[in-house]
PDB file of C-alpha atoms in Angstrom:
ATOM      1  CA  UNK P   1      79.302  81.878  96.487  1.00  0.00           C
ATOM      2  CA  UNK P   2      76.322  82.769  94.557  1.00  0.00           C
ATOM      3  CA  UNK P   3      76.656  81.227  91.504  1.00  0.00           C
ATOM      4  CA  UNK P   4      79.584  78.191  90.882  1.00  0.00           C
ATOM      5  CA  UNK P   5      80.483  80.161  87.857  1.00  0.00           C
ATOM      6  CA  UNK P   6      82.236  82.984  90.583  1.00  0.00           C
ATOM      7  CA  UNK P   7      84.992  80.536  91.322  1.00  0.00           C
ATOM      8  CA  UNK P   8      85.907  80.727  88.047  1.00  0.00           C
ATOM      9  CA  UNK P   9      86.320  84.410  87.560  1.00  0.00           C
ATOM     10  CA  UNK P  10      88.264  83.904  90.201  1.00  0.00           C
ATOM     11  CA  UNK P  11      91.848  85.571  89.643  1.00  0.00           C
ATOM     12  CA  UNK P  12      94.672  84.301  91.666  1.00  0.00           C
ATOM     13  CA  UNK P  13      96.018  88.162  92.488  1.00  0.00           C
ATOM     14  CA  UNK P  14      92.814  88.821  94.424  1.00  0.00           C
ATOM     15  CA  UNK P  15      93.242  86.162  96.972  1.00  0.00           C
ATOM     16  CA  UNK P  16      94.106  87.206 100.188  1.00  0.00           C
ATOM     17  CA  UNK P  17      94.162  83.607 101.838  1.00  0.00           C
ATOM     18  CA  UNK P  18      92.698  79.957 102.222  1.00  0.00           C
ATOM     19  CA  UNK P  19      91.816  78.223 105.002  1.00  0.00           C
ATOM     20  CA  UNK P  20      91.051  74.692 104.708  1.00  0.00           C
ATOM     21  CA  UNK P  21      88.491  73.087 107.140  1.00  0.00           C
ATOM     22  CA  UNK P  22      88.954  69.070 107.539  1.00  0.00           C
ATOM     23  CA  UNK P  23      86.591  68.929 110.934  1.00  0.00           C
ATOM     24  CA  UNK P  24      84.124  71.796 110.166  1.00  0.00           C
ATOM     25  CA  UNK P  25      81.974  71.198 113.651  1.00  0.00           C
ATOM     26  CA  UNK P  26      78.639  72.498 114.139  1.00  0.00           C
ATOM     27  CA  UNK P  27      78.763  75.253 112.694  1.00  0.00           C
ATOM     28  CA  UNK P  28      78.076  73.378 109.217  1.00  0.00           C
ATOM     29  CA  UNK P  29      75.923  71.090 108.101  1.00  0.00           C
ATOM     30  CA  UNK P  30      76.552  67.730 109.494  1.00  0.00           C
ATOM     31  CA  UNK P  31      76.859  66.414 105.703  1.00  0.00           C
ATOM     32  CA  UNK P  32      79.996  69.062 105.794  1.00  0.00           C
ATOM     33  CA  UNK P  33      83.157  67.133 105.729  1.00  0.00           C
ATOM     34  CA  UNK P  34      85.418  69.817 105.151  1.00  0.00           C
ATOM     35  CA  UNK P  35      85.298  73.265 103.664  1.00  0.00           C
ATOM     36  CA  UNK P  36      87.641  75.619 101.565  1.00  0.00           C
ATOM     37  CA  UNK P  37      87.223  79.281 102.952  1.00  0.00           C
ATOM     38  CA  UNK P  38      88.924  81.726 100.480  1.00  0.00           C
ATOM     39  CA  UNK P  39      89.276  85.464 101.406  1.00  0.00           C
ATOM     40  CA  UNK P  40      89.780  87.762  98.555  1.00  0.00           C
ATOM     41  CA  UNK P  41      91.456  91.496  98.664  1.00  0.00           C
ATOM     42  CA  UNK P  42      89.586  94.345  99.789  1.00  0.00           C
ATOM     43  CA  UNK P  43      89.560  96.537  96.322  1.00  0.00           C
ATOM     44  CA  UNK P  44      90.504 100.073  96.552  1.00  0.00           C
ATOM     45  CA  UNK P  45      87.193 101.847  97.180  1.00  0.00           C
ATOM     46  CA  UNK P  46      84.993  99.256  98.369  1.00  0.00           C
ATOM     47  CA  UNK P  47      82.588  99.927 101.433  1.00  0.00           C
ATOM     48  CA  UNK P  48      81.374 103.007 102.967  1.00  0.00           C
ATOM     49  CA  UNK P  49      83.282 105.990 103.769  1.00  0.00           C
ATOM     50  CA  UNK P  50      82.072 109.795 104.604  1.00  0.00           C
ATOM     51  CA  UNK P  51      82.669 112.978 106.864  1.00  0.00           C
ATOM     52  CA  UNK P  52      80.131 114.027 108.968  1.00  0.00           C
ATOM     53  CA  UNK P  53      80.988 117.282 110.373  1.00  0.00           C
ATOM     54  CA  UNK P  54      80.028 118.458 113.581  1.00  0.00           C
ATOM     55  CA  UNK P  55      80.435 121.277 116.420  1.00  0.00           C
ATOM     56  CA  UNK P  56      80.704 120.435 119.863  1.00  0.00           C
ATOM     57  CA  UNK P  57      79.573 123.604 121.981  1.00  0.00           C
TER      58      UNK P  57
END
């Protein structure tokens, strides 16, 4: 998150899933006790896409 306000615009139909964390390890902090992971949908459109055409001789 980039800004605690994101959470909030949040909308329940573009959650994909959420994973709670209760023993985090070391990849956290060591402050971490647990962490919520929430995956959202990939919208329609997002990322790259593209054709590169080519000739193989």
């Amino acid at each position: 998150m980039r800004d605690s306000r994101e959470l909030q615009r949040l909308k329940s139909d573009a959650i994909k899933n959420v994973e709670i964390i209760t023993s985090p390890g070391a990849r956290y902090d060591a402050t971490v006790s647990s962490v919520i992971r929430i995956r959202t949908v990939k919208k329609q459109g997002e990322g790259m896409s593209g054709f590169l055409p080519f000739h193989i001789l």
